[in-house]
Amino acid sequence: MNRSKTLFTEAKEILPGGVNSPVRAFSRVGGEPVYFNRGKGAYLFDEDGKAYIDYIGSWGPMIAGHAHPEVISAVQQAAENGLGFGAPTENETTLAKKIRQHMPTMELMRMVNSGTEATMSALRVARGFTGRDKIVKFEGCYHGHSDGLLVKAGSGALTLGEPDSAGVPLPIAEQTLTLAFNDIDALKTLFSSTGEQIAAVIVEPVAGNMGMVLPLPGFLAGLKQICEDYGALLIFDEVMTGFRVGLQGAQGLFSIQPDLTTLGKVIGGGLPVGAFGGRREVMECVAPLGPVYQAGTLSGNPLAMASGIATMSIIEQPDFFPDLEAKTSDFMQRLEVLASDRRVPLATTSLGGMFGFFFSNDKPISNFTQVLNSNTENFNTFFHHMLAAGVNLAPSPFESGFVSGAHTEREFSATLTAADSAFKNI
Ligand code: KE4
């Protein structure tokens, strides 16, 4: 009995590709998605009752583990008081204060409902504050699906951007310039010719959407300096890394103070929350204080705030991140040893509760070109072997993996046993 197959066939008749977000359709890895109907701790359970050790965690939010009792209880209590009032509530301030306690660069911030809304709004604020139109992003970094960010490099890195999706008007794409991640010289060259027109540089401080790629030493500091030199704003898109790579995010790990930060995922604990914020003088541009308009019916929703506050309270426990960092790093090191013993080239990375791996001889992988040269066929073979063994990995080589507070040695050793068997098939 494969109830997932039946459900997917039914879904494809009414949802594009049968999904509400493309990566879930298994287009990168082939085959068909598994339908889950329950999660608990480190596990998801499919429609036929099969258990999977989960390393997607709803793409990052489930850092406390699925259905954590404290999070569920907080959401239940909030729900009993109603689902939304369309008016300010105390918990919006409470969550904002929790965020700022760990990310003091977010002096003023606004809640939204997704990472896309957060980055789209941050770009508008940067343009409104600087009066400039151009934006710089990096190849392989993903910042959600707003028009100005679905852009790829033009024919030459210094030329105007081209749409990376149908439906994005060329004039909008041309305002976004795309460079190679970790190439600070290319950024200096671009700014020397165009710097006065650039409103902001947006970057995933640790790239998580081309697989996981760390910044090279000096890259982030170089971004910060160049932005300062030319009066552009530095936007850290920490939708994925925020409260995932550490309690202070990537900005704390790398001691960089961005002008604006965008957040999502963990701060909602699984419910729809995003946030953008930063320097007070910049954020005072935002309506109703200033001329940059931004709004949202469900922004600051009581259930989402309750879920975010409960999740933050769990990860603020003194031993949460030291334990998460240690077990995730140990997991990746053991995976790399197993691959090496089986003569399978594998490069792994981890920071906090975030990890990535590439089937590649390159070590480290530091840019999108190297990512594209990794062996995606090996990834697909590995992915399907692991899924059959009850291990749920991201269905794409260009994603990252996530460990929760609920993952224990029991899960890691079962995962590594399955991985060793998979490596024998590669
Ligand atoms: P959302 O609009 O999906 O909440 O956030 C967009 C976003 C912005 N910035 C970064 C760094 C992100 O990683 C994301 C979304 N991440 C993807 C995972 N690669 C979400 C999964 C999906 O698209 O279904």
GROMACS .gro file of C-alpha atoms and ligand atoms in nm:
model
  450
    1MET     CA    1   0.000   0.000   0.000
    2ASN     CA    2   0.156   0.332  -0.104
    3ARG     CA    3  -0.081   0.600   0.005
    4SER     CA    4   0.170   0.874  -0.085
    5LYS     CA    5   0.150   0.772  -0.451
    6THR     CA    6  -0.231   0.789  -0.447
    7LEU     CA    7  -0.230   1.128  -0.275
    8PHE     CA    8   0.033   1.270  -0.512
    9THR     CA    9  -0.169   1.165  -0.817
   10GLU     CA   10  -0.473   1.342  -0.669
   11ALA     CA   11  -0.271   1.653  -0.580
   12LYS     CA   12  -0.128   1.690  -0.930
   13GLU     CA   13  -0.478   1.745  -1.063
   14ILE     CA   14  -0.527   2.061  -0.858
   15LEU     CA   15  -0.183   2.189  -0.745
   16PRO     CA   16   0.096   2.279  -0.994
   17GLY     CA   17   0.325   1.976  -0.985
   18GLY     CA   18   0.119   1.846  -0.694
   19VAL     CA   19   0.301   2.071  -0.446
   20ASN     CA   20   0.289   2.411  -0.283
   21SER     CA   21   0.664   2.461  -0.314
   22PRO     CA   22   0.869   2.323  -0.608
   23VAL     CA   23   1.152   2.151  -0.419
   24ARG     CA   24   0.900   1.915  -0.257
   25ALA     CA   25   0.816   1.757  -0.595
   26PHE     CA   26   1.142   1.556  -0.612
   27SER     CA   27   1.222   1.707  -0.954
   28ARG     CA   28   1.596   1.714  -0.871
   29VAL     CA   29   1.619   1.355  -0.748
   30GLY     CA   30   1.349   1.177  -0.946
   31GLY     CA   31   1.075   0.963  -0.803
   32GLU     CA   32   0.776   1.089  -0.610
   33PRO     CA   33   0.747   1.263  -0.273
   34VAL     CA   34   0.656   1.089   0.050
   35TYR     CA   35   0.344   1.221   0.222
   36PHE     CA   36   0.387   1.269   0.596
   37ASN     CA   37   0.100   1.319   0.839
   38ARG     CA   38   0.278   1.331   1.175
   39GLY     CA   39   0.604   1.439   1.328
   40LYS     CA   40   0.747   1.376   1.674
   41GLY     CA   41   1.096   1.469   1.792
   42ALA     CA   42   1.352   1.366   1.528
   43TYR     CA   43   1.095   1.160   1.334
   44LEU     CA   44   0.833   1.201   1.064
   45PHE     CA   45   0.571   0.934   0.989
   46ASP     CA   46   0.434   0.879   0.641
   47GLU     CA   47   0.077   0.800   0.538
   48ASP     CA   48   0.152   0.429   0.564
   49GLY     CA   49   0.292   0.466   0.916
   50LYS     CA   50   0.661   0.429   0.822
   51ALA     CA   51   0.901   0.626   1.045
   52TYR     CA   52   1.178   0.845   0.901
   53ILE     CA   53   1.465   1.015   1.079
   54ASP     CA   54   1.414   1.371   0.960
   55TYR     CA   55   1.696   1.608   0.857
   56ILE     CA   56   1.477   1.862   0.675
   57GLY     CA   57   1.292   1.990   0.981
   58SER     CA   58   1.040   2.174   0.764
   59TRP     CA   59   1.346   2.338   0.593
   60GLY     CA   60   1.493   2.461   0.919
   61PRO     CA   61   1.218   2.575   1.161
   62MET     CA   62   1.189   2.253   1.365
   63ILE     CA   63   1.511   2.307   1.560
   64ALA     CA   64   1.342   2.191   1.882
   65GLY     CA   65   1.217   1.875   1.710
   66HIS     CA   66   0.873   1.802   1.572
   67ALA     CA   67   0.571   1.864   1.797
   68HIS     CA   68   0.779   1.976   2.093
   69PRO     CA   69   0.535   1.970   2.388
   70GLU     CA   70   0.624   2.324   2.502
   71VAL     CA   71   0.567   2.465   2.152
   72ILE     CA   72   0.243   2.273   2.097
   73SER     CA   73   0.112   2.380   2.436
   74ALA     CA   74   0.194   2.748   2.368
   75VAL     CA   75   0.014   2.736   2.032
   76GLN     CA   76  -0.288   2.554   2.181
   77GLN     CA   77  -0.319   2.814   2.454
   78ALA     CA   78  -0.294   3.099   2.204
   79ALA     CA   79  -0.553   2.934   1.977
   80GLU     CA   80  -0.804   2.908   2.260
   81ASN     CA   81  -0.798   3.290   2.279
   82GLY     CA   82  -0.866   3.336   1.909
   83LEU     CA   83  -0.662   3.315   1.589
   84GLY     CA   84  -0.601   3.680   1.508
   85PHE     CA   85  -0.717   4.027   1.604
   86GLY     CA   86  -0.572   4.257   1.338
   87ALA     CA   87  -0.444   4.474   1.619
   88PRO     CA   88  -0.117   4.491   1.813
   89THR     CA   89  -0.056   4.216   2.069
   90GLU     CA   90   0.203   4.193   2.346
   91ASN     CA   91   0.365   3.879   2.206
   92GLU     CA   92   0.481   4.067   1.895
   93THR     CA   93   0.694   4.284   2.123
   94THR     CA   94   0.799   3.984   2.331
   95LEU     CA   95   0.931   3.793   2.030
   96ALA     CA   96   1.101   4.103   1.890
   97LYS     CA   97   1.279   4.159   2.221
   98LYS     CA   98   1.393   3.797   2.230
   99ILE     CA   99   1.536   3.833   1.880
  100ARG     CA  100   1.711   4.161   1.959
  101GLN     CA  101   1.858   4.019   2.280
  102HIS     CA  102   2.064   3.782   2.062
  103MET     CA  103   2.095   4.000   1.751
  104PRO     CA  104   2.148   4.354   1.886
  105THR     CA  105   2.204   4.488   1.532
  106MET     CA  106   1.826   4.454   1.489
  107GLU     CA  107   1.752   4.772   1.681
  108LEU     CA  108   1.412   4.808   1.513
  109MET     CA  109   1.233   4.526   1.333
  110ARG     CA  110   0.904   4.423   1.169
  111MET     CA  111   0.737   4.082   1.166
  112VAL     CA  112   0.614   3.940   0.835
  113ASN     CA  113   0.487   3.597   0.724
  114SER     CA  114   0.776   3.447   0.525
  115GLY     CA  115   1.140   3.484   0.439
  116THR     CA  116   1.041   3.611   0.096
  117GLU     CA  117   0.842   3.895   0.250
  118ALA     CA  118   1.135   3.973   0.478
  119THR     CA  119   1.394   4.003   0.200
  120MET     CA  120   1.156   4.180  -0.039
  121SER     CA  121   1.081   4.437   0.231
  122ALA     CA  122   1.447   4.475   0.330
  123LEU     CA  123   1.538   4.558  -0.030
  124ARG     CA  124   1.264   4.821  -0.044
  125VAL     CA  125   1.389   4.976   0.282
  126ALA     CA  126   1.747   4.981   0.150
  127ARG     CA  127   1.633   5.154  -0.170
  128GLY     CA  128   1.411   5.396   0.022
  129PHE     CA  129   1.689   5.484   0.269
  130THR     CA  130   1.968   5.528   0.013
  131GLY     CA  131   1.762   5.662  -0.279
  132ARG     CA  132   1.950   5.417  -0.502
  133ASP     CA  133   1.809   5.135  -0.720
  134LYS     CA  134   2.078   4.871  -0.777
  135ILE     CA  135   2.113   4.559  -0.564
  136VAL     CA  136   2.401   4.308  -0.554
  137LYS     CA  137   2.346   3.938  -0.483
  138PHE     CA  138   2.558   3.625  -0.527
  139GLU     CA  139   2.527   3.324  -0.755
  140GLY     CA  140   2.382   3.024  -0.574
  141CYS     CA  141   2.230   3.232  -0.296
  142TYR     CA  142   1.850   3.221  -0.270
  143HIS     CA  143   1.653   3.493  -0.098
  144GLY     CA  144   1.293   3.393  -0.170
  145HIS     CA  145   1.088   3.450  -0.483
  146SER     CA  146   1.031   3.828  -0.507
  147ASP     CA  147   1.092   3.963  -0.859
  148GLY     CA  148   1.409   4.156  -0.778
  149LEU     CA  149   1.575   3.846  -0.635
  150LEU     CA  150   1.484   3.591  -0.905
  151VAL     CA  151   1.775   3.720  -1.110
  152LYS     CA  152   2.087   3.559  -1.254
  153ALA     CA  153   2.413   3.708  -1.368
  154GLY     CA  154   2.408   3.881  -1.704
  155SER     CA  155   2.644   3.772  -1.979
  156GLY     CA  156   2.932   3.921  -1.780
  157ALA     CA  157   2.937   3.957  -1.404
  158LEU     CA  158   2.952   4.334  -1.439
  159THR     CA  159   2.656   4.348  -1.675
  160LEU     CA  160   2.295   4.394  -1.577
  161GLY     CA  161   2.097   4.103  -1.434
  162GLU     CA  162   1.868   3.877  -1.636
  163PRO     CA  163   1.544   3.719  -1.510
  164ASP     CA  164   1.589   3.379  -1.346
  165SER     CA  165   1.219   3.308  -1.381
  166ALA     CA  166   0.950   3.372  -1.638
  167GLY     CA  167   0.734   3.664  -1.539
  168VAL     CA  168   1.013   3.881  -1.400
  169PRO     CA  169   1.023   4.203  -1.605
  170LEU     CA  170   1.366   4.273  -1.758
  171PRO     CA  171   1.381   4.629  -1.619
  172ILE     CA  172   1.345   4.487  -1.268
  173ALA     CA  173   1.605   4.215  -1.325
  174GLU     CA  174   1.848   4.471  -1.464
  175GLN     CA  175   1.856   4.645  -1.127
  176THR     CA  176   2.012   4.335  -0.966
  177LEU     CA  177   2.378   4.255  -1.027
  178THR     CA  178   2.501   3.903  -0.953
  179LEU     CA  179   2.858   3.807  -0.857
  180ALA     CA  180   3.036   3.489  -0.754
  181PHE     CA  181   3.001   3.404  -0.385
  182ASN     CA  182   3.333   3.443  -0.198
  183ASP     CA  183   3.487   3.657  -0.476
  184ILE     CA  184   3.565   3.984  -0.298
  185ASP     CA  185   3.780   4.115  -0.586
  186ALA     CA  186   3.484   4.097  -0.824
  187LEU     CA  187   3.282   4.300  -0.573
  188LYS     CA  188   3.557   4.565  -0.548
  189THR     CA  189   3.568   4.591  -0.928
  190LEU     CA  190   3.190   4.626  -0.952
  191PHE     CA  191   3.172   4.890  -0.679
  192SER     CA  192   3.458   5.090  -0.834
  193SER     CA  193   3.245   5.142  -1.146
  194THR     CA  194   2.890   5.131  -1.008
  195GLY     CA  195   2.915   5.180  -0.633
  196GLU     CA  196   2.728   5.513  -0.621
  197GLN     CA  197   2.419   5.343  -0.769
  198ILE     CA  198   2.413   5.045  -0.533
  199ALA     CA  199   2.154   5.050  -0.254
  200ALA     CA  200   2.254   4.723  -0.091
  201VAL     CA  201   2.442   4.397  -0.105
  202ILE     CA  202   2.231   4.100   0.009
  203VAL     CA  203   2.408   3.779   0.107
  204GLU     CA  204   2.347   3.453   0.285
  205PRO     CA  205   2.641   3.487   0.528
  206VAL     CA  206   2.665   3.109   0.519
  207ALA     CA  207   2.518   2.992   0.189
  208GLY     CA  208   2.255   2.721   0.240
  209ASN     CA  209   2.073   2.716  -0.093
  210MET     CA  210   2.347   2.583  -0.316
  211GLY     CA  211   2.418   2.314  -0.063
  212MET     CA  212   2.610   2.453   0.237
  213VAL     CA  213   2.905   2.677   0.150
  214LEU     CA  214   3.101   2.869   0.414
  215PRO     CA  215   3.231   3.222   0.358
  216LEU     CA  216   3.606   3.232   0.296
  217PRO     CA  217   3.808   3.418   0.562
  218GLY     CA  218   3.771   3.791   0.503
  219PHE     CA  219   3.479   3.770   0.260
  220LEU     CA  220   3.208   3.897   0.495
  221ALA     CA  221   3.434   4.162   0.647
  222GLY     CA  222   3.524   4.271   0.295
  223LEU     CA  223   3.154   4.306   0.206
  224LYS     CA  224   3.098   4.519   0.512
  225GLN     CA  225   3.394   4.746   0.437
  226ILE     CA  226   3.306   4.798   0.071
  227CYS     CA  227   2.944   4.879   0.158
  228GLU     CA  228   3.062   5.133   0.416
  229ASP     CA  229   3.308   5.289   0.168
  230TYR     CA  230   3.033   5.348  -0.090
  231GLY     CA  231   2.733   5.420   0.134
  232ALA     CA  232   2.553   5.097   0.041
  233LEU     CA  233   2.374   4.884   0.300
  234LEU     CA  234   2.481   4.529   0.390
  235ILE     CA  235   2.185   4.293   0.425
  236PHE     CA  236   2.248   3.958   0.596
  237ASP     CA  237   1.980   3.718   0.483
  238GLU     CA  238   1.972   3.497   0.793
  239VAL     CA  239   1.637   3.336   0.715
  240MET     CA  240   1.818   3.000   0.726
  241THR     CA  241   2.125   3.074   0.943
  242GLY     CA  242   1.947   3.285   1.204
  243PHE     CA  243   1.921   3.091   1.534
  244ARG     CA  244   2.037   2.784   1.335
  245VAL     CA  245   2.416   2.819   1.311
  246GLY     CA  246   2.425   2.970   1.660
  247LEU     CA  247   2.217   3.172   1.907
  248GLN     CA  248   2.362   3.495   1.765
  249GLY     CA  249   2.327   3.376   1.405
  250ALA     CA  250   2.605   3.403   1.147
  251GLN     CA  251   2.652   3.771   1.235
  252GLY     CA  252   2.750   3.665   1.588
  253LEU     CA  253   2.971   3.378   1.473
  254PHE     CA  254   3.162   3.597   1.226
  255SER     CA  255   3.138   3.923   1.429
  256ILE     CA  256   2.996   4.127   1.142
  257GLN     CA  257   2.734   4.397   1.198
  258PRO     CA  258   2.502   4.411   0.897
  259ASP     CA  259   2.287   4.720   0.844
  260LEU     CA  260   1.981   4.501   0.793
  261THR     CA  261   1.903   4.138   0.875
  262THR     CA  262   1.624   3.916   0.748
  263LEU     CA  263   1.494   3.619   0.945
  264GLY     CA  264   1.241   3.339   0.912
  265LYS     CA  265   1.207   2.966   0.983
  266VAL     CA  266   1.329   2.914   1.344
  267ILE     CA  267   1.168   3.236   1.474
  268GLY     CA  268   0.830   3.090   1.384
  269GLY     CA  269   0.902   2.740   1.513
  270GLY     CA  270   0.710   2.597   1.214
  271LEU     CA  271   0.438   2.862   1.182
  272PRO     CA  272   0.458   3.139   0.919
  273VAL     CA  273   0.694   3.406   1.050
  274GLY     CA  274   0.961   3.622   0.891
  275ALA     CA  275   1.122   3.942   1.012
  276PHE     CA  276   1.339   4.222   0.879
  277GLY     CA  277   1.520   4.477   1.090
  278GLY     CA  278   1.841   4.660   1.158
  279ARG     CA  279   1.986   5.003   1.229
  280ARG     CA  280   1.727   5.231   1.385
  281GLU     CA  281   1.787   5.519   1.143
  282VAL     CA  282   1.738   5.283   0.850
  283MET     CA  283   1.426   5.111   0.986
  284GLU     CA  284   1.268   5.445   1.078
  285CYS     CA  285   1.200   5.473   0.705
  286VAL     CA  286   0.928   5.208   0.742
  287ALA     CA  287   0.560   5.310   0.747
  288PRO     CA  288   0.392   5.441   0.949
  289LEU     CA  289   0.712   5.614   1.071
  290GLY     CA  290   0.856   5.684   0.728
  291PRO     CA  291   0.791   5.671   0.352
  292VAL     CA  292   0.870   5.303   0.281
  293TYR     CA  293   0.540   5.118   0.274
  294GLN     CA  294   0.515   4.762   0.404
  295ALA     CA  295   0.212   4.580   0.550
  296GLY     CA  296   0.055   4.238   0.616
  297THR     CA  297  -0.283   4.109   0.730
  298LEU     CA  298  -0.138   3.825   0.934
  299SER     CA  299   0.193   3.982   1.036
  300GLY     CA  300   0.258   3.919   1.405
  301ASN     CA  301  -0.015   3.653   1.416
  302PRO     CA  302  -0.079   3.542   1.779
  303LEU     CA  303  -0.025   3.169   1.711
  304ALA     CA  304   0.294   3.229   1.515
  305MET     CA  305   0.427   3.459   1.787
  306ALA     CA  306   0.347   3.198   2.054
  307SER     CA  307   0.525   2.928   1.852
  308GLY     CA  308   0.827   3.152   1.795
  309ILE     CA  309   0.855   3.257   2.158
  310ALA     CA  310   0.832   2.897   2.282
  311THR     CA  311   1.093   2.782   2.029
  312MET     CA  312   1.329   3.065   2.120
  313SER     CA  313   1.291   2.980   2.491
  314ILE     CA  314   1.399   2.622   2.417
  315ILE     CA  315   1.708   2.714   2.213
  316GLU     CA  316   1.810   2.980   2.469
  317GLN     CA  317   1.879   2.704   2.722
  318PRO     CA  318   2.253   2.724   2.804
  319ASP     CA  319   2.344   2.377   2.677
  320PHE     CA  320   2.120   2.374   2.367
  321PHE     CA  321   2.361   2.511   2.106
  322PRO     CA  322   2.684   2.362   2.244
  323ASP     CA  323   2.514   2.021   2.230
  324LEU     CA  324   2.362   2.083   1.886
  325GLU     CA  325   2.695   2.204   1.743
  326ALA     CA  326   2.890   1.910   1.884
  327LYS     CA  327   2.653   1.639   1.765
  328THR     CA  328   2.609   1.787   1.419
  329SER     CA  329   2.983   1.826   1.367
  330ASP     CA  330   3.048   1.473   1.496
  331PHE     CA  331   2.776   1.338   1.263
  332MET     CA  332   2.937   1.499   0.957
  333GLN     CA  333   3.289   1.387   1.052
  334ARG     CA  334   3.172   1.027   1.092
  335LEU     CA  335   2.987   1.044   0.759
  336GLU     CA  336   3.303   1.166   0.586
  337VAL     CA  337   3.510   0.881   0.738
  338LEU     CA  338   3.258   0.621   0.620
  339ALA     CA  339   3.265   0.765   0.268
  340SER     CA  340   3.644   0.770   0.268
  341ASP     CA  341   3.657   0.406   0.385
  342ARG     CA  342   3.433   0.320   0.086
  343ARG     CA  343   3.648   0.534  -0.147
  344VAL     CA  344   3.357   0.770  -0.215
  345PRO     CA  345   3.470   1.136  -0.250
  346LEU     CA  346   3.261   1.334  -0.003
  347ALA     CA  347   3.309   1.688   0.133
  348THR     CA  348   3.101   1.773   0.442
  349THR     CA  349   3.042   2.099   0.629
  350SER     CA  350   2.854   2.196   0.943
  351LEU     CA  351   2.793   2.496   1.168
  352GLY     CA  352   2.562   2.479   1.468
  353GLY     CA  353   2.265   2.263   1.367
  354MET     CA  354   2.314   2.308   0.991
  355PHE     CA  355   2.509   2.072   0.766
  356GLY     CA  356   2.584   2.000   0.403
  357PHE     CA  357   2.771   1.750   0.192
  358PHE     CA  358   2.886   1.726  -0.169
  359PHE     CA  359   3.000   1.423  -0.363
  360SER     CA  360   3.318   1.594  -0.472
  361ASN     CA  361   3.698   1.576  -0.441
  362ASP     CA  362   3.709   1.954  -0.392
  363LYS     CA  363   3.772   2.054  -0.030
  364PRO     CA  364   3.649   2.299   0.072
  365ILE     CA  365   3.375   2.379  -0.177
  366SER     CA  366   3.374   2.760  -0.178
  367ASN     CA  367   3.175   2.871  -0.482
  368PHE     CA  368   2.883   2.788  -0.711
  369THR     CA  369   3.106   2.658  -0.993
  370GLN     CA  370   3.250   2.391  -0.765
  371VAL     CA  371   2.897   2.307  -0.648
  372LEU     CA  372   2.783   2.253  -1.006
  373ASN     CA  373   3.085   2.027  -1.065
  374SER     CA  374   2.990   1.798  -0.776
  375ASN     CA  375   2.852   1.455  -0.860
  376THR     CA  376   2.474   1.495  -0.847
  377GLU     CA  377   2.416   1.140  -0.976
  378ASN     CA  378   2.589   1.005  -0.667
  379PHE     CA  379   2.375   1.237  -0.458
  380ASN     CA  380   2.056   1.101  -0.614
  381THR     CA  381   2.164   0.739  -0.559
  382PHE     CA  382   2.252   0.822  -0.200
  383PHE     CA  383   1.928   1.014  -0.145
  384HIS     CA  384   1.701   0.731  -0.259
  385HIS     CA  385   1.894   0.464  -0.069
  386MET     CA  386   1.862   0.671   0.248
  387LEU     CA  387   1.493   0.741   0.193
  388ALA     CA  388   1.423   0.369   0.149
  389ALA     CA  389   1.615   0.311   0.473
  390GLY     CA  390   1.392   0.562   0.655
  391VAL     CA  391   1.618   0.870   0.649
  392ASN     CA  392   1.457   1.190   0.519
  393LEU     CA  393   1.714   1.417   0.350
  394ALA     CA  394   1.647   1.727   0.138
  395PRO     CA  395   1.546   1.608  -0.214
  396SER     CA  396   1.815   1.817  -0.385
  397PRO     CA  397   2.197   1.839  -0.376
  398PHE     CA  398   2.155   2.216  -0.359
  399GLU     CA  399   1.998   2.229  -0.014
  400SER     CA  400   2.124   2.200   0.344
  401GLY     CA  401   2.040   1.959   0.625
  402PHE     CA  402   1.922   2.035   0.974
  403VAL     CA  403   1.966   1.861   1.309
  404SER     CA  404   1.727   1.925   1.598
  405GLY     CA  405   1.758   1.912   1.974
  406ALA     CA  406   1.565   1.582   1.954
  407HIS     CA  407   1.828   1.396   1.746
  408THR     CA  408   2.031   1.155   1.961
  409GLU     CA  409   2.304   0.895   1.906
  410ARG     CA  410   2.030   0.644   1.829
  411GLU     CA  411   1.932   0.845   1.521
  412PHE     CA  412   2.288   0.925   1.412
  413SER     CA  413   2.407   0.566   1.433
  414ALA     CA  414   2.102   0.440   1.241
  415THR     CA  415   2.164   0.711   0.981
  416LEU     CA  416   2.533   0.626   0.948
  417THR     CA  417   2.459   0.255   0.914
  418ALA     CA  418   2.224   0.335   0.625
  419ALA     CA  419   2.484   0.572   0.476
  420ASP     CA  420   2.755   0.305   0.486
  421SER     CA  421   2.526   0.071   0.296
  422ALA     CA  422   2.445   0.348   0.048
  423PHE     CA  423   2.813   0.423  -0.012
  424LYS     CA  424   2.863   0.059  -0.112
  425ASN     CA  425   2.616   0.123  -0.397
  426ILE     CA  426   2.800   0.428  -0.530
  427KE4     P1  427   1.038   3.157   0.249
  427KE4     O1  428   0.966   3.261   0.166
  427KE4     O2  429   1.043   3.023   0.178
  427KE4     O3  430   0.985   3.149   0.393
  427KE4     O4  431   1.189   3.206   0.266
  427KE4     C1  432   1.265   3.234   0.152
  427KE4     C2  433   1.413   3.223   0.187
  427KE4     C3  434   1.486   3.340   0.203
  427KE4     N1  435   1.618   3.336   0.236
  427KE4     C4  436   1.680   3.218   0.256
  427KE4     C5  437   1.826   3.218   0.291
  427KE4     C6  438   1.609   3.095   0.242
  427KE4     O5  439   1.675   2.978   0.261
  427KE4     C7  440   1.474   3.098   0.207
  427KE4     C8  441   1.392   2.972   0.186
  427KE4     N2  442   1.463   2.849   0.195
  427KE4     C9  443   1.409   2.739   0.117
  427KE4    C10  444   1.503   2.620   0.138
  427KE4     N3  445   1.604   2.619   0.042
  427KE4    C11  446   1.267   2.707   0.154
  427KE4    C12  447   1.217   2.574   0.101
  427KE4    C13  448   1.121   2.594  -0.014
  427KE4     O6  449   1.144   2.682  -0.101
  427KE4     O7  450   1.023   2.515  -0.019
   0.00000   0.00000   0.00000
